[in-house]
């Protein structure tokens, strides 16, 4: 079964992810790295095998797959390749959320999915393994949706009251300002361009619409600028692994 995620919309974001995944799977170096993870008794032969072992498109209840996924998430904090495998693992449910959120999001499915992916990547890299060792896939998806949509709506409402004391993030492990600083520092160490770092910084504190208005851009142009920055961050951090 192909591990590409297809749907009835045309999606440049999904196309980019699937192309990236195919490139990763063709790398013998990445397969060698995956074998060192020892996710199964026998050496794995491909990244797709790791993905299947982690429960990709598998049963909703699979203890063995859950253990493999937890093992990958444990590594994801310091291993970008492991984080990318986890992202591919949760891509189908993220697409489902994007379909639902896209119906009420300016920019539709594409905008909703890009938002979810950006937050899912950071949730994966900072996941509190010891405190939340069960239902890892659903937790990642739920957190990505929360940070991408629920918290944003609450922050807009809070901004209208001009109450700076109300900006406390819900899960204690995720402090938005510290987390953004950490993300930008990793980007600098990975030699992400100054322009992309500035885009990431601005999107950490502003909505896409606010960024577009500030720079006199269309939403489409702002969306493209954001996706380019996220893509550069992912490619640079993977190549630095």
Short mmCIF file of C-alpha atoms in Angstrom, two decimals:
data_model
loop_
_atom_site.label_atom_id
_atom_site.label_comp_id
_atom_site.label_asym_id
_atom_site.label_seq_id
_atom_site.Cartn_x
_atom_site.Cartn_y
_atom_site.Cartn_z
CA UNK A 1 0.00 0.00 0.00
CA UNK A 2 1.35 3.40 -0.91
CA UNK A 3 2.13 5.69 2.00
CA UNK A 4 1.27 8.78 -0.01
CA UNK A 5 -1.76 10.61 1.28
CA UNK A 6 -4.29 11.31 -1.45
CA UNK A 7 -7.60 13.18 -1.35
CA UNK A 8 -10.07 14.65 -3.76
CA UNK A 9 -8.65 18.19 -3.56
CA UNK A 10 -5.65 19.40 -5.53
CA UNK A 11 -3.07 20.29 -2.91
CA UNK A 12 0.40 21.71 -3.50
CA UNK A 13 1.18 21.19 0.20
CA UNK A 14 0.41 17.47 0.06
CA UNK A 15 2.26 17.12 -3.22
CA UNK A 16 5.35 18.67 -1.66
CA UNK A 17 5.12 16.41 1.38
CA UNK A 18 4.67 13.28 -0.70
CA UNK A 19 7.55 14.23 -3.00
CA UNK A 20 9.72 14.88 0.04
CA UNK A 21 8.75 11.53 1.55
CA UNK A 22 9.65 9.67 -1.64
CA UNK A 23 13.07 11.35 -1.68
CA UNK A 24 13.67 10.37 1.93
CA UNK A 25 12.67 6.78 1.22
CA UNK A 26 15.19 6.55 -1.62
CA UNK A 27 18.09 7.49 0.66
CA UNK A 28 20.15 4.48 1.77
CA UNK A 29 21.66 6.67 4.50
CA UNK A 30 18.22 7.25 6.01
CA UNK A 31 17.46 3.52 5.91
CA UNK A 32 20.72 2.88 7.76
CA UNK A 33 19.72 5.45 10.37
CA UNK A 34 16.28 3.85 10.75
CA UNK A 35 17.85 0.46 11.40
CA UNK A 36 19.75 1.96 14.31
CA UNK A 37 16.42 2.85 15.92
CA UNK A 38 15.72 -0.89 16.45
CA UNK A 39 11.95 -0.52 16.22
CA UNK A 40 11.55 -4.24 15.49
CA UNK A 41 13.33 -7.49 16.21
CA UNK A 42 14.48 -7.74 12.58
CA UNK A 43 16.33 -4.92 10.78
CA UNK A 44 13.94 -2.75 8.78
CA UNK A 45 14.39 -2.56 5.01
CA UNK A 46 12.85 0.87 4.38
CA UNK A 47 11.33 3.97 5.95
CA UNK A 48 7.97 2.80 4.70
CA UNK A 49 8.35 -0.35 6.79
CA UNK A 50 9.01 1.83 9.85
CA UNK A 51 5.91 3.85 8.99
CA UNK A 52 3.79 0.70 8.75
CA UNK A 53 5.17 -0.62 12.04
CA UNK A 54 4.17 2.71 13.63
CA UNK A 55 0.54 2.13 12.60
CA UNK A 56 0.18 4.08 9.36
CA UNK A 57 -3.33 3.34 8.04
CA UNK A 58 -3.53 0.41 10.45
CA UNK A 59 -5.98 -0.64 13.12
CA UNK A 60 -7.22 2.00 15.54
CA UNK A 61 -6.20 -0.32 18.38
CA UNK A 62 -2.69 -1.75 17.95
CA UNK A 63 -0.47 -1.91 21.03
CA UNK A 64 2.62 -2.91 19.05
CA UNK A 65 2.22 0.03 16.67
CA UNK A 66 1.67 2.38 19.58
CA UNK A 67 4.95 1.25 21.16
CA UNK A 68 6.84 1.86 17.93
CA UNK A 69 5.28 5.31 17.51
CA UNK A 70 6.15 6.23 21.09
CA UNK A 71 9.73 5.13 20.45
CA UNK A 72 9.91 7.36 17.38
CA UNK A 73 8.44 10.34 19.26
CA UNK A 74 11.06 9.86 21.98
CA UNK A 75 13.72 10.23 19.32
CA UNK A 76 11.98 13.10 17.54
CA UNK A 77 13.19 15.74 20.02
CA UNK A 78 16.75 15.35 18.71
CA UNK A 79 16.31 13.42 15.45
CA UNK A 80 14.67 15.27 12.57
CA UNK A 81 14.29 12.14 10.48
CA UNK A 82 12.35 10.40 13.25
CA UNK A 83 10.17 13.51 13.58
CA UNK A 84 9.50 13.43 9.84
CA UNK A 85 8.43 9.77 10.02
CA UNK A 86 6.03 10.67 12.84
CA UNK A 87 4.65 13.55 10.77
CA UNK A 88 4.00 11.15 7.90
CA UNK A 89 2.33 8.76 10.34
CA UNK A 90 -0.20 11.38 11.48
CA UNK A 91 -0.74 12.90 8.05
CA UNK A 92 -4.05 11.10 7.26
CA UNK A 93 -5.84 12.36 10.41
CA UNK A 94 -4.34 15.82 9.88
CA UNK A 95 -5.82 15.82 6.37
CA UNK A 96 -9.20 14.88 7.84
CA UNK A 97 -9.03 17.79 10.28
CA UNK A 98 -7.95 20.12 7.46
CA UNK A 99 -10.99 19.09 5.40
CA UNK A 100 -13.26 19.97 8.30
CA UNK A 101 -11.47 23.17 9.31
CA UNK A 102 -11.01 24.22 5.69
CA UNK A 103 -14.77 24.69 5.31
CA UNK A 104 -14.63 27.61 7.75
CA UNK A 105 -11.06 28.83 7.12
CA UNK A 106 -10.15 31.65 4.78
CA UNK A 107 -7.95 29.95 2.22
CA UNK A 108 -9.81 26.66 2.54
CA UNK A 109 -8.28 23.21 2.81
CA UNK A 110 -4.80 24.28 1.72
CA UNK A 111 -4.57 27.00 4.34
CA UNK A 112 -5.95 24.76 7.08
CA UNK A 113 -3.53 21.95 6.25
CA UNK A 114 -0.49 24.25 6.16
CA UNK A 115 -1.46 25.60 9.58
CA UNK A 116 -1.89 22.11 11.02
CA UNK A 117 1.42 20.88 9.61
CA UNK A 118 3.38 23.79 11.05
CA UNK A 119 1.99 23.16 14.53
CA UNK A 120 2.17 19.36 14.27
CA UNK A 121 5.89 19.54 13.53
CA UNK A 122 6.56 21.53 16.69
CA UNK A 123 4.24 19.38 18.80
CA UNK A 124 6.13 16.29 17.63
CA UNK A 125 9.52 17.83 18.46
CA UNK A 126 8.42 18.82 21.99
CA UNK A 127 6.03 15.99 22.87
CA UNK A 128 6.05 15.21 26.64
CA UNK A 129 6.65 11.47 26.38
CA UNK A 130 6.71 10.71 30.09
CA UNK A 131 3.46 12.53 30.84
CA UNK A 132 1.51 11.43 27.76
CA UNK A 133 2.74 7.98 26.70
CA UNK A 134 -0.64 6.71 25.44
CA UNK A 135 -2.71 7.66 22.36
CA UNK A 136 0.27 9.53 20.94
CA UNK A 137 -1.04 9.93 17.38
CA UNK A 138 -4.40 11.33 18.48
CA UNK A 139 -2.70 13.62 21.00
CA UNK A 140 -0.44 15.08 18.31
CA UNK A 141 -3.36 15.71 15.98
CA UNK A 142 -5.51 17.18 18.73
CA UNK A 143 -2.70 19.49 19.91
CA UNK A 144 -1.98 20.65 16.36
CA UNK A 145 -5.64 21.54 15.91
CA UNK A 146 -5.73 23.30 19.27
CA UNK A 147 -2.67 25.46 18.60
CA UNK A 148 -3.61 26.10 14.98
CA UNK A 149 -7.25 27.03 15.46
CA UNK A 150 -8.67 26.97 18.98
CA UNK A 151 -5.94 28.92 20.72
CA UNK A 152 -5.72 31.40 17.83
CA UNK A 153 -9.43 32.18 18.16
CA UNK A 154 -9.06 32.65 21.89
CA UNK A 155 -6.07 34.94 21.45
CA UNK A 156 -7.98 37.13 18.98
CA UNK A 157 -10.77 37.50 21.54
CA UNK A 158 -8.21 38.27 24.26
CA UNK A 159 -6.51 40.90 22.11
CA UNK A 160 -9.79 42.72 21.81
CA UNK A 161 -9.88 43.10 25.61
CA UNK A 162 -6.26 44.38 25.77
CA UNK A 163 -5.54 42.09 28.70
CA UNK A 164 -1.90 40.89 28.47
CA UNK A 165 -2.27 38.70 31.56
CA UNK A 166 -4.68 36.39 29.77
CA UNK A 167 -2.08 34.91 27.39
CA UNK A 168 -1.34 31.67 29.25
CA UNK A 169 -0.98 28.65 27.00
CA UNK A 170 -3.13 25.67 27.93
CA UNK A 171 -0.76 22.65 28.09
CA UNK A 172 2.04 23.57 30.51
CA UNK A 173 4.73 21.98 28.37
CA UNK A 174 4.10 24.41 25.51
CA UNK A 175 5.12 28.00 26.23
CA UNK A 176 4.56 29.87 22.98
CA UNK A 177 7.23 32.58 23.32
CA UNK A 178 9.92 30.22 24.58
CA UNK A 179 8.94 27.68 21.98
CA UNK A 180 9.17 30.23 19.20
CA UNK A 181 12.60 31.34 20.41
CA UNK A 182 13.75 27.72 20.41
CA UNK A 183 12.40 27.18 16.89
CA UNK A 184 14.16 30.28 15.57
CA UNK A 185 17.42 29.34 17.27
CA UNK A 186 17.31 25.89 15.64
CA UNK A 187 16.61 27.60 12.33
CA UNK A 188 19.66 29.85 12.72
CA UNK A 189 21.88 26.88 13.64
CA UNK A 190 20.62 25.06 10.55
CA UNK A 191 21.50 28.08 8.37
CA UNK A 192 17.93 28.94 7.40
CA UNK A 193 17.92 32.23 5.51
CA UNK A 194 17.33 35.47 7.40
CA UNK A 195 14.25 36.14 5.28
CA UNK A 196 12.65 32.81 6.22
CA UNK A 197 13.53 33.29 9.89
CA UNK A 198 11.80 36.67 9.84
CA UNK A 199 8.71 35.12 8.26
CA UNK A 200 8.65 32.40 10.93
CA UNK A 201 9.08 35.00 13.67
CA UNK A 202 6.22 37.10 12.36
CA UNK A 203 3.91 34.12 11.97
CA UNK A 204 4.66 33.12 15.55
CA UNK A 205 2.98 36.30 16.76
CA UNK A 206 0.58 37.24 13.93
CA UNK A 207 -2.01 35.58 11.77
CA UNK A 208 -1.43 35.04 8.06
CA UNK A 209 -4.00 37.74 7.26
CA UNK A 210 -2.21 40.20 9.56
CA UNK A 211 1.13 39.46 7.92
CA UNK A 212 -0.37 39.91 4.45
CA UNK A 213 -1.89 43.27 5.40
CA UNK A 214 1.34 44.45 7.04
CA UNK A 215 3.40 43.76 3.92
CA UNK A 216 0.74 44.68 1.36
CA UNK A 217 0.51 41.11 0.08
CA UNK A 218 -2.40 39.04 -1.13
CA UNK A 219 -3.31 36.08 1.08
CA UNK A 220 -2.07 33.78 -1.67
CA UNK A 221 1.32 35.50 -1.77
CA UNK A 222 1.58 35.48 2.03
CA UNK A 223 0.64 31.81 2.11
CA UNK A 224 3.32 31.04 -0.45
CA UNK A 225 5.91 33.01 1.55
CA UNK A 226 5.01 31.09 4.69
CA UNK A 227 5.16 27.71 2.96
CA UNK A 228 8.56 28.53 1.48
CA UNK A 229 9.87 29.40 4.95
CA UNK A 230 8.48 26.18 6.46
CA UNK A 231 9.86 24.11 3.59
CA UNK A 232 13.30 25.68 3.99
CA UNK A 233 13.23 25.02 7.72
CA UNK A 234 12.32 21.37 7.19
CA UNK A 235 14.91 20.78 4.47
CA UNK A 236 17.70 22.55 6.37
CA UNK A 237 17.03 20.74 9.64
CA UNK A 238 16.82 17.37 7.90
CA UNK A 239 20.10 17.96 6.05
CA UNK A 240 21.74 19.00 9.32
CA UNK A 241 20.69 15.78 11.07
#
